[in-house]
Amino acid sequence: MRSSLLKRAGFRWFLTGQAISLLGSSMAPMALTFAVLAAEADAGDLGVVLAARMVPLLGLLLVGGATADRFPRRTVLLAANLGSALTQGAVAAVLLSGRYALLPVASLEFLNGVLAAFTTPALRGVVPQLVDRDQLRQANAMLGSVRNATKIFGPSLAGVIVVTAGSGTALAFDALTYLLAALCLARLPLTGTLPKPRSVTLWSDIRDGWSEFRRIRWVWIGTASFCVINLVQTGTWQILGPTLTKQLSGETTWGFMLSARGIGLLAASALLYRLTVTHLLRLGQLASALTALPLLALGTRTDTPWLITAALISGLGMSITGIAWETSLHEHVPQHVLSRVASYNDLLSYLTIPIGQLSVAPLTHAVGGYRLAAIAGAVSATAAVTPLASTTVRRLRAHGHPQTNTTSQSAQDLRIGKRSAGPP
């Protein structure tokens, strides 16, 4: 009973810390963008600053995952959040002083990216240590609600602060949120299973994480699906979405579409908090196909009401997919390798995003914007449902539902401690 109470209190502190941290993080990109553009006429500086954070984030994810499995995750999160408070606070100080220079700002954002590479895998691994297994779906739904709400309100708040007090003040607020999040994380109870004996070197841990990632069939199949979806969808939506929407029905419609998608994100989080699903992963893969609807609607030049409706449904699908995937990872991946498996999932899913972004312009010139949107939507929807051809994806059951004999691979994946170095 005492352990359960400690877990509930710990999750409340964790949820509060995440709400504060995510609010600041959702504000930072807009504040940094306006700060760089206002301080330096050369818009190329902005690309350097943004890339300076993204490169170490991707490059060190595997190290971050191994570190989160090797050391106490609360300690990793505390160190990363305190470090982020210092680096982002230093960026704010540079901007508030009026002495902007590319090198110090880019260097500090590089350090921010390094710290983020350690934060993300640790966050993915700490939830099962704070929540009983039968409460993971509800916990991830609550986290999804917080994450989606900050995505909606954070940029608007950043805009208000930038206009009234300046970009430096907005980034100082971001630094403060990291500090407050660290204070919340310090209250987390030391609960959950003890880590397994670790390898001699960090590289051995990373290699073992790759073996586990390959061993669990539904994880690498789902990751391959997200890899293709991000390749064809993210850049097309970000770059062609506003342009095609403006051509079809004006700039205002793009704002309505983003708002509708945000409503869908929040609605799905609330729905999954109450809804019990036997095959949660299967639902998530089906829902991920819905995220292609806005591109298909743009590609077929539909009317404004249908564009907004497609964006709303896309938000529902996006949120359901995220919650289903996170919960499946938490329920079925052994805790002692969870951060490493999650880091491989993140790395391989996100690596294709810049490739897709760089490909949009030449492909638009070759086939046309509307046709490219339609093709991207079709490919994305196909990639979303393709994993359902695998029985390990279709028949993976949520916690509390016994496995059938036809899911022997999934049952093997649940045997903590059994490790194979070969492919699945």
Short mmCIF file of C-alpha atoms in Angstrom, two decimals:
data_model
loop_
_atom_site.label_atom_id
_atom_site.label_comp_id
_atom_site.label_asym_id
_atom_site.label_seq_id
_atom_site.Cartn_x
_atom_site.Cartn_y
_atom_site.Cartn_z
CA MET A 1 0.00 0.00 0.00
CA ARG A 2 2.78 2.41 0.95
CA SER A 3 4.62 1.62 -2.29
CA SER A 4 1.48 2.34 -4.32
CA LEU A 5 0.97 5.68 -2.54
CA LEU A 6 4.59 6.63 -3.17
CA LYS A 7 4.22 5.78 -6.84
CA ARG A 8 1.08 7.92 -7.19
CA ALA A 9 2.77 10.85 -5.46
CA GLY A 10 5.84 10.37 -7.61
CA PHE A 11 3.82 10.35 -10.82
CA ARG A 12 2.06 13.56 -9.78
CA TRP A 13 5.44 15.25 -9.30
CA PHE A 14 6.62 13.81 -12.62
CA LEU A 15 3.49 15.02 -14.43
CA THR A 16 3.87 18.50 -12.93
CA GLY A 17 7.52 18.64 -13.93
CA GLN A 18 6.72 17.53 -17.45
CA ALA A 19 3.97 20.14 -17.80
CA ILE A 20 6.36 22.90 -16.75
CA SER A 21 9.27 21.67 -18.85
CA LEU A 22 7.22 21.01 -21.98
CA LEU A 23 5.62 24.45 -21.76
CA GLY A 24 9.04 26.06 -21.83
CA SER A 25 10.31 23.75 -24.56
CA SER A 26 7.31 24.54 -26.76
CA MET A 27 8.07 28.25 -26.41
CA ALA A 28 11.81 28.04 -27.07
CA PRO A 29 11.87 27.46 -30.87
CA MET A 30 9.72 30.50 -31.63
CA ALA A 31 11.63 32.70 -29.18
CA LEU A 32 14.99 31.58 -30.55
CA THR A 33 13.86 32.10 -34.14
CA PHE A 34 12.75 35.68 -33.55
CA ALA A 35 15.82 36.41 -31.43
CA VAL A 36 18.28 35.30 -34.11
CA LEU A 37 16.40 36.98 -36.94
CA ALA A 38 16.11 40.21 -34.98
CA ALA A 39 19.79 40.26 -33.99
CA GLU A 40 21.35 39.19 -37.28
CA ALA A 41 20.36 40.13 -40.82
CA ASP A 42 21.78 36.89 -42.21
CA ALA A 43 18.95 34.36 -41.98
CA GLY A 44 21.51 31.59 -42.47
CA ASP A 45 22.43 32.02 -38.81
CA LEU A 46 19.07 30.56 -37.86
CA GLY A 47 19.75 27.37 -39.76
CA VAL A 48 23.13 27.02 -38.04
CA VAL A 49 21.63 27.54 -34.58
CA LEU A 50 18.80 25.05 -35.13
CA ALA A 51 21.14 22.47 -36.65
CA ALA A 52 23.58 22.93 -33.79
CA ARG A 53 20.95 21.53 -31.42
CA MET A 54 19.61 18.79 -33.69
CA VAL A 55 22.94 17.20 -34.67
CA PRO A 56 24.08 16.20 -31.14
CA LEU A 57 20.52 15.22 -30.23
CA LEU A 58 20.46 12.60 -32.96
CA GLY A 59 24.13 11.69 -32.71
CA LEU A 60 24.08 10.95 -28.98
CA LEU A 61 20.64 9.36 -28.54
CA LEU A 62 22.13 5.87 -28.29
CA VAL A 63 24.62 7.02 -25.67
CA GLY A 64 21.76 8.67 -23.80
CA GLY A 65 19.70 5.48 -23.92
CA ALA A 66 22.57 3.35 -22.60
CA THR A 67 23.27 5.89 -19.85
CA ALA A 68 19.61 5.89 -18.75
CA ASP A 69 19.69 2.09 -18.47
CA ARG A 70 23.08 2.05 -16.76
CA PHE A 71 22.49 4.72 -14.09
CA PRO A 72 19.42 5.77 -12.03
CA ARG A 73 17.10 7.55 -14.42
CA ARG A 74 16.11 10.17 -11.86
CA THR A 75 19.77 11.14 -11.52
CA VAL A 76 20.16 11.37 -15.31
CA LEU A 77 17.06 13.55 -15.60
CA LEU A 78 18.12 15.81 -12.74
CA ALA A 79 21.56 16.39 -14.23
CA ALA A 80 20.16 16.98 -17.74
CA ASN A 81 17.49 19.44 -16.58
CA LEU A 82 19.90 21.41 -14.40
CA GLY A 83 22.38 21.53 -17.29
CA SER A 84 19.65 22.70 -19.68
CA ALA A 85 18.65 25.43 -17.23
CA LEU A 86 22.24 26.69 -17.25
CA THR A 87 22.75 26.56 -21.02
CA GLN A 88 19.39 28.08 -21.92
CA GLY A 89 19.85 30.69 -19.22
CA ALA A 90 23.22 31.56 -20.77
CA VAL A 91 21.58 31.97 -24.20
CA ALA A 92 19.00 34.28 -22.62
CA ALA A 93 21.77 36.30 -20.96
CA VAL A 94 23.57 36.75 -24.29
CA LEU A 95 20.38 37.98 -25.95
CA LEU A 96 19.33 40.22 -23.06
CA SER A 97 22.76 41.83 -23.05
CA GLY A 98 22.29 42.85 -26.68
CA ARG A 99 25.62 41.24 -27.64
CA TYR A 100 24.41 38.49 -29.94
CA ALA A 101 27.10 36.49 -31.72
CA LEU A 102 26.62 33.29 -33.69
CA LEU A 103 29.41 31.25 -32.10
CA PRO A 104 28.37 31.46 -28.42
CA VAL A 105 24.66 30.98 -29.20
CA ALA A 106 25.29 28.01 -31.51
CA SER A 107 27.71 26.48 -28.99
CA LEU A 108 25.19 26.76 -26.17
CA GLU A 109 22.45 25.24 -28.33
CA PHE A 110 24.86 22.42 -29.19
CA LEU A 111 25.18 21.71 -25.46
CA ASN A 112 21.39 21.85 -25.20
CA GLY A 113 21.17 19.18 -27.87
CA VAL A 114 23.67 17.01 -25.99
CA LEU A 115 21.59 17.26 -22.83
CA ALA A 116 18.37 16.54 -24.72
CA ALA A 117 19.93 13.31 -26.04
CA PHE A 118 20.18 12.11 -22.43
CA THR A 119 16.80 13.48 -21.33
CA THR A 120 14.56 11.82 -23.93
CA PRO A 121 15.50 8.14 -23.34
CA ALA A 122 15.44 8.59 -19.57
CA LEU A 123 11.94 10.06 -19.73
CA ARG A 124 10.76 7.10 -21.83
CA GLY A 125 12.14 4.68 -19.24
CA VAL A 126 11.06 6.31 -15.99
CA VAL A 127 7.27 6.07 -16.44
CA PRO A 128 6.98 2.30 -15.70
CA GLN A 129 8.96 2.86 -12.50
CA LEU A 130 6.35 5.36 -11.29
CA VAL A 131 3.13 3.69 -12.43
CA ASP A 132 1.67 0.25 -11.80
CA ARG A 133 1.47 -1.80 -14.96
CA ASP A 134 -2.33 -1.75 -15.14
CA GLN A 135 -2.27 2.08 -15.03
CA LEU A 136 0.23 2.69 -17.84
CA ARG A 137 -2.38 3.47 -20.51
CA GLN A 138 -4.05 6.10 -18.32
CA ALA A 139 -0.67 7.55 -17.34
CA ASN A 140 0.42 7.88 -20.97
CA ALA A 141 -2.94 9.42 -21.86
CA MET A 142 -2.42 12.05 -19.14
CA LEU A 143 1.11 12.72 -20.35
CA GLY A 144 -0.23 12.96 -23.90
CA SER A 145 -2.80 15.53 -22.79
CA VAL A 146 -0.11 17.62 -21.13
CA ARG A 147 2.21 17.34 -24.14
CA ASN A 148 -0.52 18.27 -26.61
CA ALA A 149 -1.79 21.18 -24.51
CA THR A 150 1.69 22.69 -24.33
CA LYS A 151 2.06 22.34 -28.10
CA ILE A 152 -1.10 24.41 -28.51
CA PHE A 153 -0.61 27.09 -25.86
CA GLY A 154 3.19 27.28 -25.66
CA PRO A 155 3.84 29.01 -29.01
CA SER A 156 1.04 31.50 -28.34
CA LEU A 157 2.48 32.35 -24.93
CA ALA A 158 5.93 32.66 -26.49
CA GLY A 159 4.53 35.12 -29.04
CA VAL A 160 3.03 37.27 -26.30
CA ILE A 161 6.26 37.32 -24.28
CA VAL A 162 8.39 38.04 -27.37
CA VAL A 163 6.18 40.98 -28.33
CA THR A 164 5.90 42.44 -24.83
CA ALA A 165 9.26 41.64 -23.24
CA GLY A 166 11.55 40.30 -25.97
CA SER A 167 12.97 36.98 -27.06
CA GLY A 168 15.64 36.96 -24.35
CA THR A 169 12.95 37.04 -21.66
CA ALA A 170 11.10 34.15 -23.32
CA LEU A 171 14.28 32.06 -23.31
CA ALA A 172 14.93 33.01 -19.69
CA PHE A 173 11.46 31.66 -18.91
CA ASP A 174 12.42 28.44 -20.69
CA ALA A 175 15.53 28.17 -18.50
CA LEU A 176 13.36 28.68 -15.40
CA THR A 177 11.05 25.84 -16.46
CA TYR A 178 14.02 23.45 -16.61
CA LEU A 179 14.97 24.46 -13.07
CA LEU A 180 11.43 24.00 -11.78
CA ALA A 181 11.19 20.64 -13.56
CA ALA A 182 14.41 19.54 -11.83
CA LEU A 183 12.90 20.45 -8.46
CA CYS A 184 9.88 18.26 -9.26
CA LEU A 185 12.09 15.39 -10.43
CA ALA A 186 14.02 15.55 -7.17
CA ARG A 187 10.81 14.48 -5.40
CA LEU A 188 10.47 11.26 -7.38
CA PRO A 189 10.52 8.16 -5.14
CA LEU A 190 13.14 5.50 -5.78
CA THR A 191 10.72 2.79 -6.88
CA GLY A 192 10.71 0.18 -9.62
CA THR A 193 12.81 -2.86 -10.34
CA LEU A 194 16.53 -2.86 -9.74
CA PRO A 195 18.67 -2.73 -12.89
CA LYS A 196 20.21 -5.92 -14.19
CA PRO A 197 24.02 -6.31 -13.99
CA ARG A 198 25.37 -4.04 -16.70
CA SER A 199 28.08 -4.61 -19.26
CA VAL A 200 31.66 -3.56 -18.64
CA THR A 201 31.57 -0.68 -21.15
CA LEU A 202 29.00 1.77 -22.39
CA TRP A 203 29.59 0.52 -25.93
CA SER A 204 28.65 -3.01 -24.83
CA ASP A 205 25.41 -1.62 -23.42
CA ILE A 206 24.67 0.11 -26.72
CA ARG A 207 25.39 -3.11 -28.63
CA ASP A 208 23.15 -5.12 -26.29
CA GLY A 209 20.41 -2.53 -26.80
CA TRP A 210 20.63 -3.10 -30.56
CA SER A 211 20.29 -6.86 -30.00
CA GLU A 212 17.18 -6.31 -27.89
CA PHE A 213 15.74 -3.87 -30.42
CA ARG A 214 16.13 -6.44 -33.22
CA ARG A 215 14.85 -9.29 -31.07
CA ILE A 216 11.47 -7.71 -30.36
CA ARG A 217 9.78 -8.00 -33.74
CA TRP A 218 6.89 -5.61 -33.26
CA VAL A 219 9.25 -2.83 -32.12
CA TRP A 220 11.47 -2.82 -35.19
CA ILE A 221 8.52 -3.36 -37.53
CA GLY A 222 6.73 -0.36 -36.03
CA THR A 223 9.92 1.71 -36.12
CA ALA A 224 10.36 0.95 -39.83
CA SER A 225 6.80 2.17 -40.38
CA PHE A 226 7.42 5.45 -38.53
CA CYS A 227 10.66 5.88 -40.48
CA VAL A 228 8.78 5.87 -43.80
CA ILE A 229 5.94 8.01 -42.46
CA ASN A 230 8.36 10.69 -41.25
CA LEU A 231 10.24 10.57 -44.54
CA VAL A 232 7.21 11.35 -46.71
CA GLN A 233 4.90 13.19 -44.33
CA THR A 234 6.72 15.57 -41.99
CA GLY A 235 8.55 17.73 -44.52
CA THR A 236 5.62 17.71 -46.96
CA TRP A 237 3.23 18.87 -44.24
CA GLN A 238 5.56 21.53 -42.85
CA ILE A 239 6.62 22.98 -46.20
CA LEU A 240 3.80 22.32 -48.65
CA GLY A 241 0.95 22.44 -46.13
CA PRO A 242 0.86 26.23 -45.63
CA THR A 243 1.58 26.93 -49.31
CA LEU A 244 -1.12 24.69 -50.77
CA THR A 245 -3.66 25.73 -48.16
CA LYS A 246 -3.07 29.40 -48.97
CA GLN A 247 -3.60 28.68 -52.67
CA LEU A 248 -6.79 26.74 -52.03
CA SER A 249 -8.58 28.89 -49.47
CA GLY A 250 -6.27 31.47 -47.86
CA GLU A 251 -3.89 31.81 -44.96
CA THR A 252 -6.67 31.78 -42.34
CA THR A 253 -7.58 28.20 -43.21
CA TRP A 254 -4.09 27.01 -42.31
CA GLY A 255 -4.56 28.45 -38.82
CA PHE A 256 -7.94 26.73 -38.53
CA MET A 257 -6.37 23.44 -39.62
CA LEU A 258 -3.65 23.67 -36.98
CA SER A 259 -6.24 24.51 -34.32
CA ALA A 260 -8.44 21.62 -35.41
CA ARG A 261 -5.50 19.24 -35.24
CA GLY A 262 -4.76 20.47 -31.72
CA ILE A 263 -8.36 19.82 -30.68
CA GLY A 264 -8.08 16.30 -32.08
CA LEU A 265 -4.87 15.70 -30.14
CA LEU A 266 -6.48 16.66 -26.84
CA ALA A 267 -9.75 14.81 -27.54
CA ALA A 268 -7.97 11.53 -28.29
CA SER A 269 -5.90 11.78 -25.10
CA ALA A 270 -9.07 12.17 -23.04
CA LEU A 271 -10.72 9.30 -24.91
CA LEU A 272 -7.90 6.81 -24.36
CA TYR A 273 -7.77 7.67 -20.67
CA ARG A 274 -11.20 6.06 -20.29
CA LEU A 275 -11.25 3.56 -23.15
CA THR A 276 -10.02 0.01 -22.57
CA VAL A 277 -8.58 -1.58 -25.71
CA THR A 278 -7.52 -5.21 -26.02
CA HIS A 279 -5.16 -4.76 -28.99
CA LEU A 280 -3.81 -1.28 -28.30
CA LEU A 281 -0.87 -1.51 -30.70
CA ARG A 282 -3.18 -2.59 -33.53
CA LEU A 283 -5.41 0.42 -32.84
CA GLY A 284 -2.36 2.69 -32.87
CA GLN A 285 -1.19 1.45 -36.27
CA LEU A 286 -4.65 1.92 -37.75
CA ALA A 287 -4.87 5.39 -36.23
CA SER A 288 -1.51 6.38 -37.70
CA ALA A 289 -3.04 6.01 -41.17
CA LEU A 290 -5.41 8.87 -40.26
CA THR A 291 -2.48 11.29 -40.07
CA ALA A 292 -2.21 11.10 -43.86
CA LEU A 293 -5.70 12.58 -44.39
CA PRO A 294 -4.69 16.29 -44.52
CA LEU A 295 -2.12 15.60 -47.26
CA LEU A 296 -4.65 13.56 -49.22
CA ALA A 297 -7.20 16.36 -48.81
CA LEU A 298 -4.71 18.95 -50.04
CA GLY A 299 -3.59 16.73 -52.90
CA THR A 300 -7.17 16.28 -54.12
CA ARG A 301 -7.93 20.01 -53.67
CA THR A 302 -10.90 19.54 -51.35
CA ASP A 303 -12.99 22.39 -50.00
CA THR A 304 -12.18 24.25 -46.78
CA PRO A 305 -14.58 22.35 -44.44
CA TRP A 306 -13.05 19.04 -45.53
CA LEU A 307 -9.51 20.34 -45.03
CA ILE A 308 -10.34 21.34 -41.46
CA THR A 309 -12.12 18.04 -40.80
CA ALA A 310 -9.14 16.11 -42.15
CA ALA A 311 -6.83 18.03 -39.81
CA LEU A 312 -9.11 17.26 -36.85
CA ILE A 313 -9.13 13.54 -37.63
CA SER A 314 -5.38 13.65 -38.16
CA GLY A 315 -4.92 15.02 -34.65
CA LEU A 316 -7.04 12.19 -33.26
CA GLY A 317 -4.92 9.63 -35.10
CA MET A 318 -1.63 11.21 -34.09
CA SER A 319 -2.50 11.21 -30.40
CA ILE A 320 -3.87 7.65 -30.39
CA THR A 321 -0.75 6.42 -32.18
CA GLY A 322 1.60 8.07 -29.69
CA ILE A 323 -0.22 6.81 -26.60
CA ALA A 324 -0.60 3.30 -28.00
CA TRP A 325 3.08 3.08 -28.91
CA GLU A 326 4.37 4.45 -25.61
CA THR A 327 2.10 2.16 -23.59
CA SER A 328 3.11 -0.89 -25.63
CA LEU A 329 6.79 -0.10 -25.06
CA HIS A 330 6.23 0.35 -21.33
CA GLU A 331 4.22 -2.84 -20.97
CA HIS A 332 6.22 -5.23 -23.14
CA VAL A 333 9.86 -4.10 -23.18
CA PRO A 334 11.93 -5.12 -20.13
CA GLN A 335 12.71 -2.13 -17.94
CA HIS A 336 16.44 -2.76 -17.85
CA VAL A 337 16.69 -2.19 -21.64
CA LEU A 338 13.71 0.14 -22.15
CA SER A 339 15.69 3.37 -22.58
CA ARG A 340 18.09 1.76 -25.07
CA VAL A 341 15.29 0.23 -27.15
CA ALA A 342 13.45 3.56 -27.07
CA SER A 343 16.58 5.42 -28.19
CA TYR A 344 16.95 3.16 -31.25
CA ASN A 345 13.26 3.71 -31.97
CA ASP A 346 13.68 7.49 -31.78
CA LEU A 347 16.90 7.61 -33.79
CA LEU A 348 15.70 5.45 -36.68
CA SER A 349 12.30 7.16 -36.74
CA TYR A 350 13.69 10.71 -36.85
CA LEU A 351 16.72 10.29 -39.10
CA THR A 352 14.57 10.45 -42.23
CA ILE A 353 12.91 13.77 -41.32
CA PRO A 354 15.70 16.04 -42.64
CA ILE A 355 15.96 13.87 -45.77
CA GLY A 356 12.27 14.38 -46.43
CA GLN A 357 12.49 18.10 -45.73
CA LEU A 358 15.35 18.55 -48.19
CA SER A 359 13.52 16.50 -50.83
CA VAL A 360 10.30 18.53 -50.87
CA ALA A 361 11.56 21.38 -53.06
CA PRO A 362 13.07 19.30 -55.91
CA LEU A 363 10.14 16.84 -55.88
CA THR A 364 7.64 19.69 -55.99
CA HIS A 365 9.44 21.08 -59.02
CA ALA A 366 9.38 17.66 -60.68
CA VAL A 367 5.79 16.50 -60.06
CA GLY A 368 3.91 19.53 -58.73
CA GLY A 369 2.82 20.42 -55.20
CA TYR A 370 -0.68 18.94 -55.23
CA ARG A 371 0.44 15.67 -56.78
CA LEU A 372 3.32 15.39 -54.33
CA ALA A 373 0.96 15.91 -51.38
CA ALA A 374 -1.35 13.19 -52.66
CA ILE A 375 1.54 10.77 -53.22
CA ALA A 376 3.01 11.49 -49.80
CA GLY A 377 -0.37 10.92 -48.17
CA ALA A 378 -0.89 7.62 -49.98
CA VAL A 379 2.60 6.34 -49.13
CA SER A 380 2.21 7.43 -45.51
CA ALA A 381 -1.14 5.65 -45.10
CA THR A 382 0.28 2.50 -46.70
CA ALA A 383 3.32 2.54 -44.42
CA ALA A 384 1.04 2.95 -41.39
CA VAL A 385 -1.04 -0.18 -42.03
CA THR A 386 1.70 -2.41 -43.48
CA PRO A 387 2.91 -3.57 -40.01
CA LEU A 388 -0.51 -5.13 -39.46
CA ALA A 389 0.57 -7.89 -41.86
CA SER A 390 2.69 -9.17 -38.96
CA THR A 391 0.91 -11.28 -36.35
CA THR A 392 3.22 -9.93 -33.64
CA VAL A 393 1.79 -6.46 -34.30
CA ARG A 394 -1.84 -7.48 -34.84
CA ARG A 395 -2.09 -9.77 -31.84
CA LEU A 396 -0.02 -8.00 -29.22
CA ARG A 397 -2.40 -7.59 -26.32
CA ALA A 398 -2.51 -4.83 -23.79
CA HIS A 399 -1.69 -5.64 -20.17
CA GLY A 400 -4.42 -7.63 -18.47
CA HIS A 401 -5.35 -9.63 -21.57
CA PRO A 402 -3.71 -13.07 -21.79
CA GLN A 403 -1.71 -13.94 -24.87
CA THR A 404 -2.83 -16.68 -27.21
CA ASN A 405 -0.65 -19.49 -28.53
CA THR A 406 -0.34 -17.75 -31.88
CA THR A 407 1.69 -14.94 -30.35
CA SER A 408 4.64 -16.98 -29.19
CA GLN A 409 7.11 -14.35 -30.42
CA SER A 410 5.46 -11.66 -28.32
CA ALA A 411 5.45 -14.00 -25.33
CA GLN A 412 9.16 -14.53 -25.81
CA ASP A 413 9.67 -10.79 -25.92
CA LEU A 414 8.16 -10.57 -22.42
CA ARG A 415 10.65 -12.95 -20.85
CA ILE A 416 12.91 -10.55 -19.04
CA GLY A 417 16.46 -11.68 -19.02
CA LYS A 418 16.41 -13.80 -22.20
CA ARG A 419 18.76 -12.16 -24.65
CA SER A 420 19.76 -13.09 -28.17
CA ALA A 421 22.46 -11.42 -30.23
CA GLY A 422 21.01 -12.52 -33.55
CA PRO A 423 18.22 -11.08 -35.67
CA PRO A 424 14.59 -11.97 -34.87
#
